[in-house]
PDB file of C-alpha atoms and ligand atoms in Angstrom:
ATOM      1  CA  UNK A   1      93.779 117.319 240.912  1.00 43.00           C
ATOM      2  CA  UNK A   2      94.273 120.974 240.540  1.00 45.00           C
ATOM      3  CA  UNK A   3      96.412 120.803 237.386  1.00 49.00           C
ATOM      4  CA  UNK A   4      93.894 118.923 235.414  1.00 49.00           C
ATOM      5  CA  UNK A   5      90.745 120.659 237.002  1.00 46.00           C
ATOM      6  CA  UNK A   6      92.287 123.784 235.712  1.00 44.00           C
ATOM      7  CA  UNK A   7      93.623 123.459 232.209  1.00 51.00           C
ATOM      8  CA  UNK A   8      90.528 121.730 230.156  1.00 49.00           C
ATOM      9  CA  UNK A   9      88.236 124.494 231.385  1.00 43.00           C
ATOM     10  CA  UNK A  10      91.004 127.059 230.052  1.00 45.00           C
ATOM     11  CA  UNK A  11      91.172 125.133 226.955  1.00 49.00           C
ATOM     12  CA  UNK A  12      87.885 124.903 226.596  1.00 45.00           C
ATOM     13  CA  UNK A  13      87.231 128.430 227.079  1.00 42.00           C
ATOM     14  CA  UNK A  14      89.545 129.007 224.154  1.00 45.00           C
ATOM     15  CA  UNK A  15      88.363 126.867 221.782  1.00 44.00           C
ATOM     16  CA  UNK A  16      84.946 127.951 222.421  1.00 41.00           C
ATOM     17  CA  UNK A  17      86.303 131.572 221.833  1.00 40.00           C
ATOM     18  CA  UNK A  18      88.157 130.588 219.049  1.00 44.00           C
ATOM     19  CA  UNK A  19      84.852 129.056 217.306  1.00 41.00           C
ATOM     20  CA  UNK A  20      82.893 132.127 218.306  1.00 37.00           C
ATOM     21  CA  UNK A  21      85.980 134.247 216.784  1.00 39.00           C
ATOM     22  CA  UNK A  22      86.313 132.323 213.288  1.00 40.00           C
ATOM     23  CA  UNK A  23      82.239 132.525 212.549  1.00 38.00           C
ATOM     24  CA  UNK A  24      82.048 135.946 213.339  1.00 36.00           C
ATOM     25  CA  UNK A  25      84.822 137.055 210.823  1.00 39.00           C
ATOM     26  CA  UNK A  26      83.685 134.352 208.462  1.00 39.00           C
ATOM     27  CA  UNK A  27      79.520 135.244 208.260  1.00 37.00           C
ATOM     28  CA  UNK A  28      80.441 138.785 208.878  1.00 38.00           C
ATOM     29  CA  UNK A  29      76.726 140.017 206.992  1.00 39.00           C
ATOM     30  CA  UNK A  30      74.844 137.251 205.000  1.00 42.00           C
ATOM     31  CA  UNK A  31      76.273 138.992 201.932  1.00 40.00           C
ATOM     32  CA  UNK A  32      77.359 136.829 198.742  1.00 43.00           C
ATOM     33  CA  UNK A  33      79.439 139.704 197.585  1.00 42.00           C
ATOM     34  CA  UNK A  34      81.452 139.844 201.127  1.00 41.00           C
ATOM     35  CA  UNK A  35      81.668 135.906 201.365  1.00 41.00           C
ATOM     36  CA  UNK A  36      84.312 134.708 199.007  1.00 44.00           C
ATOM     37  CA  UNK A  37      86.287 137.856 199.937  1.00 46.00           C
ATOM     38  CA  UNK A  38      87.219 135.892 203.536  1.00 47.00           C
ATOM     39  CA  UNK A  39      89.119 132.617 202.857  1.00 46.00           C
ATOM     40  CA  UNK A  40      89.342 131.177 205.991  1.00 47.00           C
ATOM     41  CA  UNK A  41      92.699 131.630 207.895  1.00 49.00           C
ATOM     42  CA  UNK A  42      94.030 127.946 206.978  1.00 47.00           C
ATOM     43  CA  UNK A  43      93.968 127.900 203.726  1.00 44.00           C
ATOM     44  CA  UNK A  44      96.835 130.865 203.697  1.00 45.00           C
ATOM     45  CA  UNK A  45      98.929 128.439 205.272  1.00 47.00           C
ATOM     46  CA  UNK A  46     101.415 126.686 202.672  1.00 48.00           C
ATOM     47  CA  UNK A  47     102.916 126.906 199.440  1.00 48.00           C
ATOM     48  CA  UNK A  48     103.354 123.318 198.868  1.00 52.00           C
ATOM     49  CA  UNK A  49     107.199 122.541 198.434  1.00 53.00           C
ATOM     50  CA  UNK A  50     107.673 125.657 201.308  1.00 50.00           C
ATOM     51  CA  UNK A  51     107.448 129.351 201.334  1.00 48.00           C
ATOM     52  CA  UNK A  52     110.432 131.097 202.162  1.00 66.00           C
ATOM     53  CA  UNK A  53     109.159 133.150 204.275  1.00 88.00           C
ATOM     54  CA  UNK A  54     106.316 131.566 206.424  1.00 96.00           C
ATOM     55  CA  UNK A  55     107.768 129.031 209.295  1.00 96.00           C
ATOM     56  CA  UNK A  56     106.328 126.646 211.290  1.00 97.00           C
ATOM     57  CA  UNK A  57     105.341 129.139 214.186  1.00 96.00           C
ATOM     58  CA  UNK A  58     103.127 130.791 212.050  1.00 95.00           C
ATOM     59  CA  UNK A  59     100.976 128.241 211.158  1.00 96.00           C
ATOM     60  CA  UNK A  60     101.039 125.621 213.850  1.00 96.00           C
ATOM     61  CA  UNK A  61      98.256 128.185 215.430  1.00 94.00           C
ATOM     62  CA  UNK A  62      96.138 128.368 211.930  1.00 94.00           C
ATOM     63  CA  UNK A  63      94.292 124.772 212.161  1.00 95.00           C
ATOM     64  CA  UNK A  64      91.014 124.535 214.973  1.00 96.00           C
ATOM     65  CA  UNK A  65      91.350 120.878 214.573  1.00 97.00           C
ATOM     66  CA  UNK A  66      94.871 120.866 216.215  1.00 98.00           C
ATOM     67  CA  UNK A  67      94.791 124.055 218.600  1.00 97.00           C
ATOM     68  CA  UNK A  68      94.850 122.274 222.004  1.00 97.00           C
ATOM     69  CA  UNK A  69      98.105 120.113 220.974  1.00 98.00           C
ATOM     70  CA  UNK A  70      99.409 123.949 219.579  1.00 98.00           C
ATOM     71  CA  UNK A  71      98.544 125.056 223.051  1.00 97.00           C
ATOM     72  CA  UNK A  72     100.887 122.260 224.593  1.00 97.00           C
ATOM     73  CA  UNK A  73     104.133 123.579 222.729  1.00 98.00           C
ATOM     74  CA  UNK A  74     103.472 127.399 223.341  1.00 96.00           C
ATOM     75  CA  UNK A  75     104.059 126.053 227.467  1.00 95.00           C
ATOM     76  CA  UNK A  76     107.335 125.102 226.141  1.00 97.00           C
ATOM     77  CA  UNK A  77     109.990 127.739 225.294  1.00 97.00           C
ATOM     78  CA  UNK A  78     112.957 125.554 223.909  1.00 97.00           C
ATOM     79  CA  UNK A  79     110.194 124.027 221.578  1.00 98.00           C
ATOM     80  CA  UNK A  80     108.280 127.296 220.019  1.00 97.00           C
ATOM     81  CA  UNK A  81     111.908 128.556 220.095  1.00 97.00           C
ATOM     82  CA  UNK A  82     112.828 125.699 217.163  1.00 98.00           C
ATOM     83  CA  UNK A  83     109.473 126.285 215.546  1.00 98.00           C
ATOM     84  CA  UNK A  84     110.486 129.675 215.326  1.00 97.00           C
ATOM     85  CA  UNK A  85     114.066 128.927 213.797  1.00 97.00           C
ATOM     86  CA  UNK A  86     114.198 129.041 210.048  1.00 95.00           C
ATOM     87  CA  UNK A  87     117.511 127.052 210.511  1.00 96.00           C
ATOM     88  CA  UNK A  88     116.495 124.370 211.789  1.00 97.00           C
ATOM     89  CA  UNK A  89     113.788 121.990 210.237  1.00 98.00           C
ATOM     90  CA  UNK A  90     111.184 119.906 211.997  1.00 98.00           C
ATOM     91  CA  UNK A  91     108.224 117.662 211.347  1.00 98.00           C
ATOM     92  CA  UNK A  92     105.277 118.607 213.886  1.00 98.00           C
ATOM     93  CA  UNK A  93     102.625 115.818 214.379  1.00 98.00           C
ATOM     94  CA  UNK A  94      99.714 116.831 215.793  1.00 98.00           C
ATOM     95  CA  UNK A  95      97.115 114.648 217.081  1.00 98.00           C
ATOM     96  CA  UNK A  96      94.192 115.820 216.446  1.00 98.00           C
ATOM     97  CA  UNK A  97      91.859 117.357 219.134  1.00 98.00           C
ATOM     98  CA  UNK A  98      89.758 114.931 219.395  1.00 97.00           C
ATOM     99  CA  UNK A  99      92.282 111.854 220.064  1.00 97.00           C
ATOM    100  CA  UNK A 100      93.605 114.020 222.829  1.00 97.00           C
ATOM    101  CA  UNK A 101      90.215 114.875 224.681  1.00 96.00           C
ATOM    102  CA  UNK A 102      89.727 110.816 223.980  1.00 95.00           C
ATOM    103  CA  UNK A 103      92.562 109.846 225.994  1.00 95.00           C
ATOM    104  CA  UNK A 104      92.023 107.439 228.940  1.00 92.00           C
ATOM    105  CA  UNK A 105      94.396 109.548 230.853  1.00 93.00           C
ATOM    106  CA  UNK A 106      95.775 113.022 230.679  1.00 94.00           C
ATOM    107  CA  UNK A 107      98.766 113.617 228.828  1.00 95.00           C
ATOM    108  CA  UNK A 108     100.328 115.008 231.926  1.00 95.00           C
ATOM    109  CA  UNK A 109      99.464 111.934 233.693  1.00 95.00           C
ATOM    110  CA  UNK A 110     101.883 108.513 234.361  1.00 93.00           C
ATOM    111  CA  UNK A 111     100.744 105.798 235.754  1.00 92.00           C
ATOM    112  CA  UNK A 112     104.565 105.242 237.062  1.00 94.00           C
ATOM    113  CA  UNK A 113     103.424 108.440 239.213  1.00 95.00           C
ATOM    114  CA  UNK A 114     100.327 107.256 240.658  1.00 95.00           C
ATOM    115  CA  UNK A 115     102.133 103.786 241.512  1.00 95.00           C
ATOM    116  CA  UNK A 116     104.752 105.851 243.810  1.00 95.00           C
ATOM    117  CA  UNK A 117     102.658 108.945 244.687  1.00 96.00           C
ATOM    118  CA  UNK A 118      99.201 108.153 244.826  1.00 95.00           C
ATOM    119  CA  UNK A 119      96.346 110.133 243.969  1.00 95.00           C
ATOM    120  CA  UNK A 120      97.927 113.358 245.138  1.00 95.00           C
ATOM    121  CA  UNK A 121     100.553 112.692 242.288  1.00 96.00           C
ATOM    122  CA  UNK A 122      99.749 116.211 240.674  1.00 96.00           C
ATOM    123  CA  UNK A 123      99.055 118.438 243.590  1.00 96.00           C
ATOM    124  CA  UNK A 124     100.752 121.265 245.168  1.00 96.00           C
ATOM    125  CA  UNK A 125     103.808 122.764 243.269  1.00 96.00           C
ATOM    126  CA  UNK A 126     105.653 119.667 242.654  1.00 95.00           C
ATOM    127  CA  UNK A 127     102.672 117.794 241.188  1.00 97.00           C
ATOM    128  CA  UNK A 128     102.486 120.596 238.707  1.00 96.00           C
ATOM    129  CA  UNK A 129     106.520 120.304 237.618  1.00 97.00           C
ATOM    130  CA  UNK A 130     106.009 116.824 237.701  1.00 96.00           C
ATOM    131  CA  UNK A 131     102.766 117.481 235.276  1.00 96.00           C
ATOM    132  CA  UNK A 132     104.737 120.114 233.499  1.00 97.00           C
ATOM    133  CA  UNK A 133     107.493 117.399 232.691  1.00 96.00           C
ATOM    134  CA  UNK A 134     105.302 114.963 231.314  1.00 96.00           C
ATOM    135  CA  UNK A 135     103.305 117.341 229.138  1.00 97.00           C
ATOM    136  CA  UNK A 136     106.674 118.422 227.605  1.00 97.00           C
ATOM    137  CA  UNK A 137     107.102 114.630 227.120  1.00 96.00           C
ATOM    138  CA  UNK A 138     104.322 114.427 225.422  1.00 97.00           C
ATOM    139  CA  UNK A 139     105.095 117.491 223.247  1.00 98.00           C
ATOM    140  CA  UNK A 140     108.385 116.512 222.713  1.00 97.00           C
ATOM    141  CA  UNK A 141     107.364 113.022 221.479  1.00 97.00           C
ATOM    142  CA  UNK A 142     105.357 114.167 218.818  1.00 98.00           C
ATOM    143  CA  UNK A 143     108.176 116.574 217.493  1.00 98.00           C
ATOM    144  CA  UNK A 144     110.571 115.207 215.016  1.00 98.00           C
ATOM    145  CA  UNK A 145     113.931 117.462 214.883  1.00 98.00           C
ATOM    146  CA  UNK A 146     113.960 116.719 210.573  1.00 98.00           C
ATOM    147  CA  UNK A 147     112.460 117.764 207.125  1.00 98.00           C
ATOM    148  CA  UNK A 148     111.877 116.605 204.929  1.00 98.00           C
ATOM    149  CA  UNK A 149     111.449 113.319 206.372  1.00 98.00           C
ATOM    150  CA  UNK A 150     111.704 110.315 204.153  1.00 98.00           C
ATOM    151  CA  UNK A 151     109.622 107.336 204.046  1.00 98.00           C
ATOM    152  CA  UNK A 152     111.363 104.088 205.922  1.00 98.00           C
ATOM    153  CA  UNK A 153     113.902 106.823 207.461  1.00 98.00           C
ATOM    154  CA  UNK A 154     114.221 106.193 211.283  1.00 98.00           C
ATOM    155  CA  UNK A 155     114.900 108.980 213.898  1.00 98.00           C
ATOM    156  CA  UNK A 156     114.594 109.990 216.671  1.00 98.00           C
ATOM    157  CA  UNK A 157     111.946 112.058 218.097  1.00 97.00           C
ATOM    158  CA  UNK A 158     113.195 115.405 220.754  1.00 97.00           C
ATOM    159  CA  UNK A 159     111.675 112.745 223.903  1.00 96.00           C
ATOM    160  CA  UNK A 160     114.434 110.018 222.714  1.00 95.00           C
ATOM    161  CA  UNK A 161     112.361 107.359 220.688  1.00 94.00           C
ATOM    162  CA  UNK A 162     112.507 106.272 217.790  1.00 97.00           C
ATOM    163  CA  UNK A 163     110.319 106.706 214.812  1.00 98.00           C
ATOM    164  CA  UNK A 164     109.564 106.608 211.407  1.00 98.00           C
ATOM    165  CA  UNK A 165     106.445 106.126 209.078  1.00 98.00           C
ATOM    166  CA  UNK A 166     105.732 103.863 205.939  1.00 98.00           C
ATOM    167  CA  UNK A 167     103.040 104.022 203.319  1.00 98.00           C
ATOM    168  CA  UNK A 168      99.640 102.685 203.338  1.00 97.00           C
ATOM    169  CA  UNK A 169      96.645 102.530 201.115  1.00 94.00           C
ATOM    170  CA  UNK A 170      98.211 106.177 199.621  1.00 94.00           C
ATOM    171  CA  UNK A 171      98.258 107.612 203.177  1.00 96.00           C
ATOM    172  CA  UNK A 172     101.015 107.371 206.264  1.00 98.00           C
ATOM    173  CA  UNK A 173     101.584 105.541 208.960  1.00 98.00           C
ATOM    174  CA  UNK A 174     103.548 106.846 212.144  1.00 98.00           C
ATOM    175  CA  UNK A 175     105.599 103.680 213.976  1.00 97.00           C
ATOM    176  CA  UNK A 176     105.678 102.235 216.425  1.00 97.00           C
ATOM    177  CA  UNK A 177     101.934 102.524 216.847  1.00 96.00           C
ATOM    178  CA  UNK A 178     100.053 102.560 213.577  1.00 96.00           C
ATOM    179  CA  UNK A 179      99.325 106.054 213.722  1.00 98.00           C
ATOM    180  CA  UNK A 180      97.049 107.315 210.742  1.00 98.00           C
ATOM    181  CA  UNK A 181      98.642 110.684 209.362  1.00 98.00           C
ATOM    182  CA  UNK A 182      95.286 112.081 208.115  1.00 97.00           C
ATOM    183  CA  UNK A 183      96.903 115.143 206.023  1.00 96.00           C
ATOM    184  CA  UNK A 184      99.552 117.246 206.021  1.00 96.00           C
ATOM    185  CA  UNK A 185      98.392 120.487 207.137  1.00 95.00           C
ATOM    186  CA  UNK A 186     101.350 123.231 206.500  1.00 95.00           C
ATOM    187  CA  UNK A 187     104.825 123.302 204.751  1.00 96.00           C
ATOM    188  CA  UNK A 188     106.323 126.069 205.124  1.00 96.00           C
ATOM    189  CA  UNK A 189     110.099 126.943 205.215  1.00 96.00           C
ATOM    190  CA  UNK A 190     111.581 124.903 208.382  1.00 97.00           C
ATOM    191  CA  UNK A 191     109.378 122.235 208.097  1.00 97.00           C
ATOM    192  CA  UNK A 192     105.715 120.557 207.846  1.00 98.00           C
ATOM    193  CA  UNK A 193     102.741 120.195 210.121  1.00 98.00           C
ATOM    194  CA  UNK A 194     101.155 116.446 209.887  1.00 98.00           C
ATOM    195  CA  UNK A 195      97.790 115.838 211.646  1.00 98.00           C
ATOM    196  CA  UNK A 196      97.879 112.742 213.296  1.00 98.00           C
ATOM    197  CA  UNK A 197      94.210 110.659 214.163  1.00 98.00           C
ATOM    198  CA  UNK A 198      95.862 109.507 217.207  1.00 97.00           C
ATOM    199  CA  UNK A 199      98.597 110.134 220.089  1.00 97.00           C
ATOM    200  CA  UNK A 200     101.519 108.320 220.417  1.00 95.00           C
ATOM    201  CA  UNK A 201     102.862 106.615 223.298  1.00 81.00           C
ATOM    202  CA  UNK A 202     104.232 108.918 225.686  1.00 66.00           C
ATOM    203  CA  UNK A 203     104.789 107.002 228.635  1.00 61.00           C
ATOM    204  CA  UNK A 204     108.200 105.286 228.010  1.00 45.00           C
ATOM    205  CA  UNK A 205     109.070 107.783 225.232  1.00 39.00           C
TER     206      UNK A 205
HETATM  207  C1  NAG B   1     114.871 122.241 205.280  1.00 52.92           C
HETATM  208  O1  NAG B   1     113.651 122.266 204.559  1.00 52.92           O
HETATM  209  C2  NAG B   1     113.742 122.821 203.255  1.00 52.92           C
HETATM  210  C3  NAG B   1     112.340 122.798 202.684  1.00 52.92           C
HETATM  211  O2  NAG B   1     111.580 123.772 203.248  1.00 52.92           O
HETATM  212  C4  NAG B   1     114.708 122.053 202.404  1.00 52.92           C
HETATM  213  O3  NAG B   1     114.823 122.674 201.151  1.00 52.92           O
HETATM  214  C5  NAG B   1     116.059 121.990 203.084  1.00 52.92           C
HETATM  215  O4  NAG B   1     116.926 121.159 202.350  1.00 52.92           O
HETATM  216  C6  NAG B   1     115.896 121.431 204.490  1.00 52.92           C
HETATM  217  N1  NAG B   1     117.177 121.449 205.191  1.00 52.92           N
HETATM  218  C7  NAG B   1     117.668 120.364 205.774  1.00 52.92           C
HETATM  219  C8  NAG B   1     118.978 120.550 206.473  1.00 52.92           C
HETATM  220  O5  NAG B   1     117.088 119.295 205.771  1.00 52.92           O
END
């Protein structure tokens, strides 16, 4: 599959750079006078209740623990475009690196498409517009077009299905799907980043 061969070594390539990026700038000389003088990048982020100036596309980039689902949306012009709007608000919920590398498939990949196409599903040009199409799915599934978003409140996400989250032992849960919000990462003017500890279902979304 030349779609999937191609992006996790690109992604992977970036993240390591990333890494290599952040503890450079962070240890810059083993100084304790230079130290405290570097906050890290994410902890700029928010003003909680929202800045007035900082949106969403300026921080969805600032958490490592979120940067390959960040990657996904930058593919995806009609989506950075809203993160980029100060008019309108969204909620962002971002699985968390780790639940994506953990998937059983790829985000770009439906099952629907290897029932009718085989294993060849994702080659040649249309394989990758029909992987493009899914992975904007999958963005689009984990973008809610509100905020701020109230508990119980049920919407619908920019892929179509519904959702809405409820409280649990003093954390949040995304449904359908039990999904573990495991903090809320930015707020900023148009809207709020939440890391989630798991995907949701894209398939039928
Ligand atoms: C957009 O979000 C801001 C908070 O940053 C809020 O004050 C405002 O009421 C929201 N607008 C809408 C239409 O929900």
């Amino acid at each position: 599959m030349r779609y999937t061969s191609l992006i996790y070594p690109i992604l992977t390539i970036s993240l390591a750079s990333t890494a290599y990026a952040r503890n450079k700038q962070q240890h810059p000389i083993n100084s304790p006078l230079l130290t405290p003088a570097m906050p890290p990048p994410s902890s700029s982020t928010s003003t909680p209740g929202g800045d007035s100036t900082v949106i969403l596309s300026d921080v969805l980039g600032n958490d490592r623990s979120i940067n390959i689902f960040a990657g996904f949306t930058r593919d995806f012009a009609p989506i950075s475009k809203r993160f980029e709007d100060s008019s309108l608000n969204t909620t962002i919920l971002a699985p968390i690196n780790s639940a994506i590398m953990g998937l059983p498939r790829k985000p770009w990949e439906d099952l629907e498409d290897y029932d009718k196409l085989g294993a060849e599903a994702y080659e040649g040009g249309d394989g990758q517009d029909r992987a493009q199409r899914n992975l904007r799915r999958f963005v689009e599934a984990h973008v809610v077009p509100a905020s701020p978003w109230k508990e119980g409140e049920k919407l619908k996400t920019l892929a179509g299905g519904e959702i809405w989250w409820e409280s649990r032992d003093g954390g949040k849960v995304i449904q359908p799907g039990n999904i573990e919000v495991s903090s809320i990462a930015s707020k900023v003017h148009n809207g709020e980043v939440w890391i989630l500890k798991g995907v949701r279902n894209y398939a039928s979304q």
